[in-house]
mmCIF file of C-alpha atoms and ligand atoms in Angstrom:
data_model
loop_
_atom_site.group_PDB
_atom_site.id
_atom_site.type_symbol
_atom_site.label_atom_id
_atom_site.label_comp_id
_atom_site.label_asym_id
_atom_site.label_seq_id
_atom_site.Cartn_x
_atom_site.Cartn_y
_atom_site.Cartn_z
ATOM 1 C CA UNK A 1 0.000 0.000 0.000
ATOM 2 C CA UNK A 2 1.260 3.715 -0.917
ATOM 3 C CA UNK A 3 0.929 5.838 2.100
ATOM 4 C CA UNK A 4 1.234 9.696 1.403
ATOM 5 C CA UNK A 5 1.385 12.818 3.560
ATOM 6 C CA UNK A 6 -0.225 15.625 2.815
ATOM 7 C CA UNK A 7 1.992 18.856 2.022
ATOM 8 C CA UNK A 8 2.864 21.124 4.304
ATOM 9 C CA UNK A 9 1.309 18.891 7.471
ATOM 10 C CA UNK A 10 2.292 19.634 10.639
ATOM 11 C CA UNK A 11 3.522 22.897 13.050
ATOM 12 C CA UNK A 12 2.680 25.793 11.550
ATOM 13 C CA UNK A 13 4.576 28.961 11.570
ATOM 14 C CA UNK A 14 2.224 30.226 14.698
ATOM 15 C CA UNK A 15 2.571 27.075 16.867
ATOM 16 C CA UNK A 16 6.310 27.008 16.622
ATOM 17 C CA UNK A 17 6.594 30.395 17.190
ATOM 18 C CA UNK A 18 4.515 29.784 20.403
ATOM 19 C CA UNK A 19 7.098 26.382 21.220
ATOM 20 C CA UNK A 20 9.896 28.585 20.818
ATOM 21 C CA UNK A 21 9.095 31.611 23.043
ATOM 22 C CA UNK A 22 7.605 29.013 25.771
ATOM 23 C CA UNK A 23 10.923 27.072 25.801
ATOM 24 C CA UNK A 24 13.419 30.233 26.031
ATOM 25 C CA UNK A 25 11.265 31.495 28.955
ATOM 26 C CA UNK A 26 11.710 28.494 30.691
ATOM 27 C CA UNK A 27 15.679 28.455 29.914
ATOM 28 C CA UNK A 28 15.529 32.366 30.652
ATOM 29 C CA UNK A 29 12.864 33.247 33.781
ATOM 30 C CA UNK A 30 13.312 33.296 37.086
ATOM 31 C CA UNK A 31 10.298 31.728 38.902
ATOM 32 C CA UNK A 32 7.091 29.627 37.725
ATOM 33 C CA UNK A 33 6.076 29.613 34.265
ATOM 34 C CA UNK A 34 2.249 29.436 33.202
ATOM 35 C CA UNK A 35 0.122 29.499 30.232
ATOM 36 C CA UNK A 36 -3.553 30.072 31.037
ATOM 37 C CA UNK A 37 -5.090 26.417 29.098
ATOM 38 C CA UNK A 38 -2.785 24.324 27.023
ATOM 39 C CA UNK A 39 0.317 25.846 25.019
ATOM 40 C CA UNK A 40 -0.732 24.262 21.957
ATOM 41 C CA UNK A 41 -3.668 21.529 21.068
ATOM 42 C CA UNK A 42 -1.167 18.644 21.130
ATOM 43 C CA UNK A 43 -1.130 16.023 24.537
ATOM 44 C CA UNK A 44 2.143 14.925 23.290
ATOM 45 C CA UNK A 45 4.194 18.222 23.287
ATOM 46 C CA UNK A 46 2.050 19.856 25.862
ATOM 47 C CA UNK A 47 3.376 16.381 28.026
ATOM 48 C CA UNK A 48 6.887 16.799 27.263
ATOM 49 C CA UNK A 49 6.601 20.964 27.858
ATOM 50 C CA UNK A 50 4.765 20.264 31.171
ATOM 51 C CA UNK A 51 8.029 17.637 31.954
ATOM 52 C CA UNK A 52 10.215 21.004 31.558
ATOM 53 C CA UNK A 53 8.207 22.692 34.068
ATOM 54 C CA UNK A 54 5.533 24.534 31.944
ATOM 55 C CA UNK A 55 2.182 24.825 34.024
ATOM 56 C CA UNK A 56 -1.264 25.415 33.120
ATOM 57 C CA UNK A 57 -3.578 27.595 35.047
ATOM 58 C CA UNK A 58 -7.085 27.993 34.382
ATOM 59 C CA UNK A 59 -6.971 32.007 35.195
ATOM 60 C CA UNK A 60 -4.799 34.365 36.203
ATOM 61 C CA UNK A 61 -6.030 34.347 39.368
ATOM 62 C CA UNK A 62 -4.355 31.168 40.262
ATOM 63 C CA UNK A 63 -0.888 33.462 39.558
ATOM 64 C CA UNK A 64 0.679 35.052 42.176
ATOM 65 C CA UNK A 65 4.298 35.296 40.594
ATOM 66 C CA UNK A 66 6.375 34.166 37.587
ATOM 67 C CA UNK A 67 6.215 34.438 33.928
ATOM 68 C CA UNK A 68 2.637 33.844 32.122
ATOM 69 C CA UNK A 69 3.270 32.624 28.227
ATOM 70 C CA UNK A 70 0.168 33.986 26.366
ATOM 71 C CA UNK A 71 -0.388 31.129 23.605
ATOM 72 C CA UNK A 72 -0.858 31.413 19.970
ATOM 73 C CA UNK A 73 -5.178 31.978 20.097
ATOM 74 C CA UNK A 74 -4.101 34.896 22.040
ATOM 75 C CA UNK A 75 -5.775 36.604 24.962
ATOM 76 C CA UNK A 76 -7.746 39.535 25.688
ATOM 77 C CA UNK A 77 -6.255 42.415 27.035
ATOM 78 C CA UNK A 78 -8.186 42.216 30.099
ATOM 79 C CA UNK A 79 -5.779 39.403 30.623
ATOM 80 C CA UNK A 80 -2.741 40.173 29.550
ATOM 81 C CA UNK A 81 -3.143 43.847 31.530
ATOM 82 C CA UNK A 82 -4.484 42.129 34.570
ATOM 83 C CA UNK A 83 -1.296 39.959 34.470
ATOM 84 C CA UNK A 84 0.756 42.583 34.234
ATOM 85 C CA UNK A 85 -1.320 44.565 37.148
ATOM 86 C CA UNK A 86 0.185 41.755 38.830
ATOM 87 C CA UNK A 87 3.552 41.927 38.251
ATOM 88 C CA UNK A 88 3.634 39.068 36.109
ATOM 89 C CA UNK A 89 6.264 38.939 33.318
ATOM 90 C CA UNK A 90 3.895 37.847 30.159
ATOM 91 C CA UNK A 91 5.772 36.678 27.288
ATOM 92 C CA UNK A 92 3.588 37.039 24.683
ATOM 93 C CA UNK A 93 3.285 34.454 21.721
ATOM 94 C CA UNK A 94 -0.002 35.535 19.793
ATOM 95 C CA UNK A 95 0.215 34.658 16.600
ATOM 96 C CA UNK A 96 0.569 37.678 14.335
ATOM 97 C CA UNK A 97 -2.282 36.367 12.020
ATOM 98 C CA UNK A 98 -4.392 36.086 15.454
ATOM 99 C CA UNK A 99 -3.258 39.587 16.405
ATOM 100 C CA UNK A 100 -4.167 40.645 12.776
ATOM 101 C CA UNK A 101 -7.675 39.311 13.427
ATOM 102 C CA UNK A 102 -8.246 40.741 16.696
ATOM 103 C CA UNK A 103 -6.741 44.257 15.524
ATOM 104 C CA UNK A 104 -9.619 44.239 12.362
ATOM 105 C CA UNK A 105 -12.319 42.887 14.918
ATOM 106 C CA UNK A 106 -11.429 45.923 17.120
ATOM 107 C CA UNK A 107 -11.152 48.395 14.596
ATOM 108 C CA UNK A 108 -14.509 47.360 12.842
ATOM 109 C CA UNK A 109 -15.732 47.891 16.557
ATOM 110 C CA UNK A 110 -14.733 51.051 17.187
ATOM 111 C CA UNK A 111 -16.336 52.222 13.914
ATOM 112 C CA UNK A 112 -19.328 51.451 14.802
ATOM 113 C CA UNK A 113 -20.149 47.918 12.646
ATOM 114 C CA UNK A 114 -21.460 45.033 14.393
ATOM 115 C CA UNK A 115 -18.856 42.632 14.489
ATOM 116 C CA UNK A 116 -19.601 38.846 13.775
ATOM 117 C CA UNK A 117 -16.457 36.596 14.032
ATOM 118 C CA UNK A 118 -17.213 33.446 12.118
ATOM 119 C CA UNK A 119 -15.366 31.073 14.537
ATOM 120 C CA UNK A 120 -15.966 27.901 17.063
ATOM 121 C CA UNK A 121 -17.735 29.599 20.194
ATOM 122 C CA UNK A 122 -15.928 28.870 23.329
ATOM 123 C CA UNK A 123 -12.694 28.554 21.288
ATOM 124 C CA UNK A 124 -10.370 30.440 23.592
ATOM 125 C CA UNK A 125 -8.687 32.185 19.850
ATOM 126 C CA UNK A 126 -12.403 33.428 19.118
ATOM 127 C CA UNK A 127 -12.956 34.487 22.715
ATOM 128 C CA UNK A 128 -9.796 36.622 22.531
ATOM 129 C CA UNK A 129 -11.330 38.366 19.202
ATOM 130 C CA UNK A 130 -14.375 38.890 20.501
ATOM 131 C CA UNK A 131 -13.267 40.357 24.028
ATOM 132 C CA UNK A 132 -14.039 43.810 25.083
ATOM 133 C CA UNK A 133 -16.087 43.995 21.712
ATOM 134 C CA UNK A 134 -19.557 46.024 22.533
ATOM 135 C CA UNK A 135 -21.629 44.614 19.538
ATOM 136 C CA UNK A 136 -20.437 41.452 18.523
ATOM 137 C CA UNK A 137 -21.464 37.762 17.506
ATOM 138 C CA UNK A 138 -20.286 34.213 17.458
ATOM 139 C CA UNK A 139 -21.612 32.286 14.681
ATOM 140 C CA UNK A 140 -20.292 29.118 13.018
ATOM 141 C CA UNK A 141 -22.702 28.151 10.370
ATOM 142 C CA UNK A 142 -25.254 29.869 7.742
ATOM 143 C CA UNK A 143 -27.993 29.010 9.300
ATOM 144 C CA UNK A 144 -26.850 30.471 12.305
ATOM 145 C CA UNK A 145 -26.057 33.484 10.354
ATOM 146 C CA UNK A 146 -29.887 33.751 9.211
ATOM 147 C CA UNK A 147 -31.155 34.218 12.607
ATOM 148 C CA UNK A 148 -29.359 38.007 12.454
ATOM 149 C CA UNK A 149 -31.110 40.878 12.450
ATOM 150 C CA UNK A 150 -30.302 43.636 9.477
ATOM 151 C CA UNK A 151 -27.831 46.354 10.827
ATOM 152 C CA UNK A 152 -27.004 49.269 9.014
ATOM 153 C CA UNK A 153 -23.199 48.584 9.439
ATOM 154 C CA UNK A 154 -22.112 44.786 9.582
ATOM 155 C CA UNK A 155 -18.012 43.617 9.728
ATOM 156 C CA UNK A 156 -16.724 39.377 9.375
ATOM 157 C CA UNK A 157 -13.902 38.657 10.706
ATOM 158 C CA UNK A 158 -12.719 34.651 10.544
ATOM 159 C CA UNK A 159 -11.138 32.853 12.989
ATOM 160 C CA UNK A 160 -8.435 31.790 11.516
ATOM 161 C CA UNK A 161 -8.666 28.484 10.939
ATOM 162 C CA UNK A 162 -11.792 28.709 9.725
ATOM 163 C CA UNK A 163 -12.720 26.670 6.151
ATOM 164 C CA UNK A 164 -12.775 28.914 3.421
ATOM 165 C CA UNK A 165 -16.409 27.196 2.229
ATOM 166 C CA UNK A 166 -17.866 27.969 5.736
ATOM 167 C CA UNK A 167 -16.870 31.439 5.853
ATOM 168 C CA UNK A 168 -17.786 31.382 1.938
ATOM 169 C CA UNK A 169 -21.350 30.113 2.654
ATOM 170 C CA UNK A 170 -21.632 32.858 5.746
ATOM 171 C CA UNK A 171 -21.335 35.515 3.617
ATOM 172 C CA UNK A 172 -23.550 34.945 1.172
ATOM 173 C CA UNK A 173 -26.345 34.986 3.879
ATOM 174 C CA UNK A 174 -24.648 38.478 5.710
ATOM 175 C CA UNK A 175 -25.400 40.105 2.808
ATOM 176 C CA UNK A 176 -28.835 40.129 3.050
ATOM 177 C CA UNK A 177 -28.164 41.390 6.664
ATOM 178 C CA UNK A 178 -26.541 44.851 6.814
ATOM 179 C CA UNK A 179 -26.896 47.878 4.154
ATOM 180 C CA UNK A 180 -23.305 47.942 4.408
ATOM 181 C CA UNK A 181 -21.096 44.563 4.617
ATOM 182 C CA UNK A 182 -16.936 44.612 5.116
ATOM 183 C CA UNK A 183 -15.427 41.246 5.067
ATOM 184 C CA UNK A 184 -11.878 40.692 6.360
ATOM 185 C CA UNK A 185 -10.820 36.987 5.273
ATOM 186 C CA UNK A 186 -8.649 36.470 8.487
ATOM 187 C CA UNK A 187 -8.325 32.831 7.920
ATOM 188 C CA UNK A 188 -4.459 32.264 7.633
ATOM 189 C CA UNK A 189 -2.724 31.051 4.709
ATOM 190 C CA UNK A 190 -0.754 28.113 5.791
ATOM 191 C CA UNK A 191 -4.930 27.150 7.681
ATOM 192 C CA UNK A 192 -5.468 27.388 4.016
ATOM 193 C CA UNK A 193 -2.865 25.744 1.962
ATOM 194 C CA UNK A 194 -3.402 22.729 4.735
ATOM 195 C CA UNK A 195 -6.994 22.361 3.600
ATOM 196 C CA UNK A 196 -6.403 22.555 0.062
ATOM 197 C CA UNK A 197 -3.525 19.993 0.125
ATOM 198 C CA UNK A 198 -5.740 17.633 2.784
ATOM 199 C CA UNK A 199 -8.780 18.258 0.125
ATOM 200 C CA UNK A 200 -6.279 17.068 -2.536
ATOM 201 C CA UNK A 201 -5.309 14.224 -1.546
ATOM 202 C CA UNK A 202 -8.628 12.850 0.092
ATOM 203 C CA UNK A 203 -9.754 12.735 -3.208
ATOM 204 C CA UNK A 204 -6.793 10.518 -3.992
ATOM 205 C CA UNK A 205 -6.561 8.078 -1.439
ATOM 206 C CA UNK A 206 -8.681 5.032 -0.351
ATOM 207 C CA UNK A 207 -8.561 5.956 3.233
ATOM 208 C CA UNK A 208 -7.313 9.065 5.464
ATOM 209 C CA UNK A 209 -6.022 9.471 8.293
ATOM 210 C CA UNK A 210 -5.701 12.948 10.215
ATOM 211 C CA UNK A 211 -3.182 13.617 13.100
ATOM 212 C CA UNK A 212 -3.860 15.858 15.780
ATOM 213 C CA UNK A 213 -4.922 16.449 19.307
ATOM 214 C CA UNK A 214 -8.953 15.627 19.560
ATOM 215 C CA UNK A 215 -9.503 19.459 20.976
ATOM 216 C CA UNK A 216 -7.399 21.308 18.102
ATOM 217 C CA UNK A 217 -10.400 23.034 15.976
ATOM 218 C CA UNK A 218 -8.172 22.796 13.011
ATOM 219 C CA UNK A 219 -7.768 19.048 13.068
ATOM 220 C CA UNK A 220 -11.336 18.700 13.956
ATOM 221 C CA UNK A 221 -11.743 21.029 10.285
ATOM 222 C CA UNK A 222 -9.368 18.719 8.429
ATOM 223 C CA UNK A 223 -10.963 15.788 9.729
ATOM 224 C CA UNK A 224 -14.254 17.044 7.983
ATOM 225 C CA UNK A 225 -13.045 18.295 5.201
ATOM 226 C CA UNK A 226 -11.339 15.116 4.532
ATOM 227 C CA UNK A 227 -14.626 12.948 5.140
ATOM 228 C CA UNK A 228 -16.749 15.054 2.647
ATOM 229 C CA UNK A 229 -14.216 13.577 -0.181
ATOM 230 C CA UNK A 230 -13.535 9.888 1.055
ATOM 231 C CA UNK A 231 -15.914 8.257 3.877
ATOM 232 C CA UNK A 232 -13.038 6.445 5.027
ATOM 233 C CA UNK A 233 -11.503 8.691 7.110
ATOM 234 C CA UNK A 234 -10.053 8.420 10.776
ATOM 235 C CA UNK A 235 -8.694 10.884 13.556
ATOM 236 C CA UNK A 236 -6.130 9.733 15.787
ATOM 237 C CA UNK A 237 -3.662 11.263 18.284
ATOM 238 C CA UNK A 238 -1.195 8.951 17.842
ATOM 239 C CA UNK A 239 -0.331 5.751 15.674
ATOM 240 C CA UNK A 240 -1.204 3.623 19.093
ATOM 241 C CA UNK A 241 -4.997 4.112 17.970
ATOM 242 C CA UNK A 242 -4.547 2.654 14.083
ATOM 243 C CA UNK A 243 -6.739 -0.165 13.716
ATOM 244 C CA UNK A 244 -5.708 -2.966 10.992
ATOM 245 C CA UNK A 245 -9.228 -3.319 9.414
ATOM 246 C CA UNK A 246 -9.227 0.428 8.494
ATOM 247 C CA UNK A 247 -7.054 -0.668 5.618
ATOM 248 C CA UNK A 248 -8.586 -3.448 4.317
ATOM 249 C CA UNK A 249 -8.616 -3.799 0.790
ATOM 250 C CA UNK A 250 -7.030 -0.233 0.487
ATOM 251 C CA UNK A 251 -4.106 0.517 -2.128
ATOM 252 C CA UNK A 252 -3.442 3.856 -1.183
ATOM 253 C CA UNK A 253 -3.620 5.855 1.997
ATOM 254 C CA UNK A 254 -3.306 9.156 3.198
ATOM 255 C CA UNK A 255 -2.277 11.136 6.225
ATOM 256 C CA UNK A 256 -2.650 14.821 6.941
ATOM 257 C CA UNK A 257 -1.747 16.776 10.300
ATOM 258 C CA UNK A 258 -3.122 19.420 12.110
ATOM 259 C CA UNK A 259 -1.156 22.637 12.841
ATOM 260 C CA UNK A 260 -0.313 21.387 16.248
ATOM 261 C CA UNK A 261 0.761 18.321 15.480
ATOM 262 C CA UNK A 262 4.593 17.615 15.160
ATOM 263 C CA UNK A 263 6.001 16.197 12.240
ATOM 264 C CA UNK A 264 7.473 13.393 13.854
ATOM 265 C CA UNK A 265 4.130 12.485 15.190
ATOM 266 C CA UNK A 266 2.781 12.361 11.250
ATOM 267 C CA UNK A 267 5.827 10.579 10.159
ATOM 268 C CA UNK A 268 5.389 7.666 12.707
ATOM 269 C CA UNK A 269 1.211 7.348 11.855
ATOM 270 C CA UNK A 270 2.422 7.064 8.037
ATOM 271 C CA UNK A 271 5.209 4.593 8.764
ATOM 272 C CA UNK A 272 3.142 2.497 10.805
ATOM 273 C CA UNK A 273 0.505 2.087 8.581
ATOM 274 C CA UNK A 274 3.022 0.885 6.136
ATOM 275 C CA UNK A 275 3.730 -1.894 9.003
ATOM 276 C CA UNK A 276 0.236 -2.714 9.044
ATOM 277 C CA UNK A 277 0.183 -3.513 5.616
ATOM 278 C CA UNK A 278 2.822 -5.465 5.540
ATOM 279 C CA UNK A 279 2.653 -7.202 8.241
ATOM 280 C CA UNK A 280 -0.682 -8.432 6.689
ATOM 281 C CA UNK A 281 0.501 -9.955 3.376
HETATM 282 S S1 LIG B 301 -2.811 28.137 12.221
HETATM 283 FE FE1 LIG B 301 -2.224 30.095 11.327
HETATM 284 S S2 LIG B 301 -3.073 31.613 12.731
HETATM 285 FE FE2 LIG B 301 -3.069 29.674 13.823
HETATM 286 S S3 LIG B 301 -1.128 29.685 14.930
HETATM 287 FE FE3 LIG B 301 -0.775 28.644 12.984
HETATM 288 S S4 LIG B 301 0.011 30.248 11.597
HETATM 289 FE FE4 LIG B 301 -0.959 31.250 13.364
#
């Protein structure tokens, strides 16, 4: 059986910014270092961080001292100023494509458009954009988008790894919503280039398989995006959770990653479900 990966799988630019910052500070700082939630959506690397002595706390209110390492999906600045209020040293590893997303949410705001971030609600990246926001909205679907009322002055922000046919679909709906509609398209382009590649090669394969930690909302996006083209498709965390009869009969497979997940991680699924299939002839 041909197994292939799907190109450009694994970190992103954002994530291993994040890994980076988090694993100077803990070379660098003096005292405790936090992040408020997991660093990244990956038990693996959030395991071997947590090892170093990375902790999570669930709010800043469980800080007293130390360094706090804001993650990638951002925080508000309620946050990161209450942190500081606190004489907390905050490293700060928002990704600049968040930080682009929360800047246009913000600016929409201040102009007086209801903002409506097309995102996961509950998604701490999306919470971030939406903080501190005095009109704003959390949808994730069209239909959701059709229970809006028409504004005079409407403004879309993504979250940013949002599918392109979601926010697409959105749209099309918002503009039947406000007498004046500004779309930024905040999804980020490596979010994008994953999809396309993972879309790709779905329709390639006999069977998928994504990589990535079962809370990342990018995986979970893969993972559909990948179904709609070939039915055959499973999400693991790790290659401990293949399962031989996935392959049956299959002549080609593929494997995609989310942008938490570390290459290594991908490279061991694919090369153990080359094992499977030979260990089955
Ligand atoms: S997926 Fe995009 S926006 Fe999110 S951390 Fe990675 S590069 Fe940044």
């Amino acid at each position: 059986m041909e197994v292939s990966i799907a190109k450009g799988s694994g970190f992103c630019f954002g994530v291993k910014r994040a890994i980076r910052l988090a694993e100077r500070a803990l070379e660098e700082s003096e005292g405790p270092l936090y992040t408020l939630g997991e660093l990244i959506h990956n038990p693996q690397v959030v395991g071997e961080l947590e090892k170093k002595g990375l902790m999570i706390a669930a709010s800043i209110s469980d800080i007293d001292r130390g360094t706090l390492v804001i993650r990638s999906h951002g925080a508000s600045e309620e946050v990161i100023e209450g942190a500081k209020a606190k004489n907390i040293n905050v490293v700060d590893a928002t990704c600049p494509f968040v930080k682009k997303a929360q800047e246009h949410a913000r600016s929409l705001s201040e102009s007086g458009y209801r903002v409506v971030v097309v995102g996961d609600k509950g998604h701490p990246e999306v919470d971030a954009i939406a903080a501190g926001l005095s009109d704003v909205t959390v949808l994730g679907t069209e239909v959701e988008a059709e229970h809006l009322k028409k504004v005079e002055k409407m403004g879309v922000v993504a979250q940013t790894t949002q599918s392109v046919e979601t926010l697409s679909k959105v749209v099309v709906v918002l503009l039947g919503k406000a007498q004046e509609l500004r779309v930024y398209n905040t999804i980020c382009e490596t979010t994008f280039q994953r999809q396309a590649e993972t879309m790709k090669l779905a329709g390639e394969v006999d069977v998928m398989v994504v990589v990535g930690g079962k809370n990342s909302a990018n995986t979970a996006r893969l993972y559909d995006i990948s179904r709609r083209r070939v039915r055959r498709t499973h999400w693991v965390e790790s290659a401990s959770e293949l399962k031989r009869e996935w392959f049956k009969g299959a002549v080609h497979a593929g494997v995609t990653g989310g942008a938490s997940t570390p290459d290594w991680l991908i490279r061991e699924v694919a090369n153990r479900i080359a094992s499977i299939e030979a260990r089955s002839k």
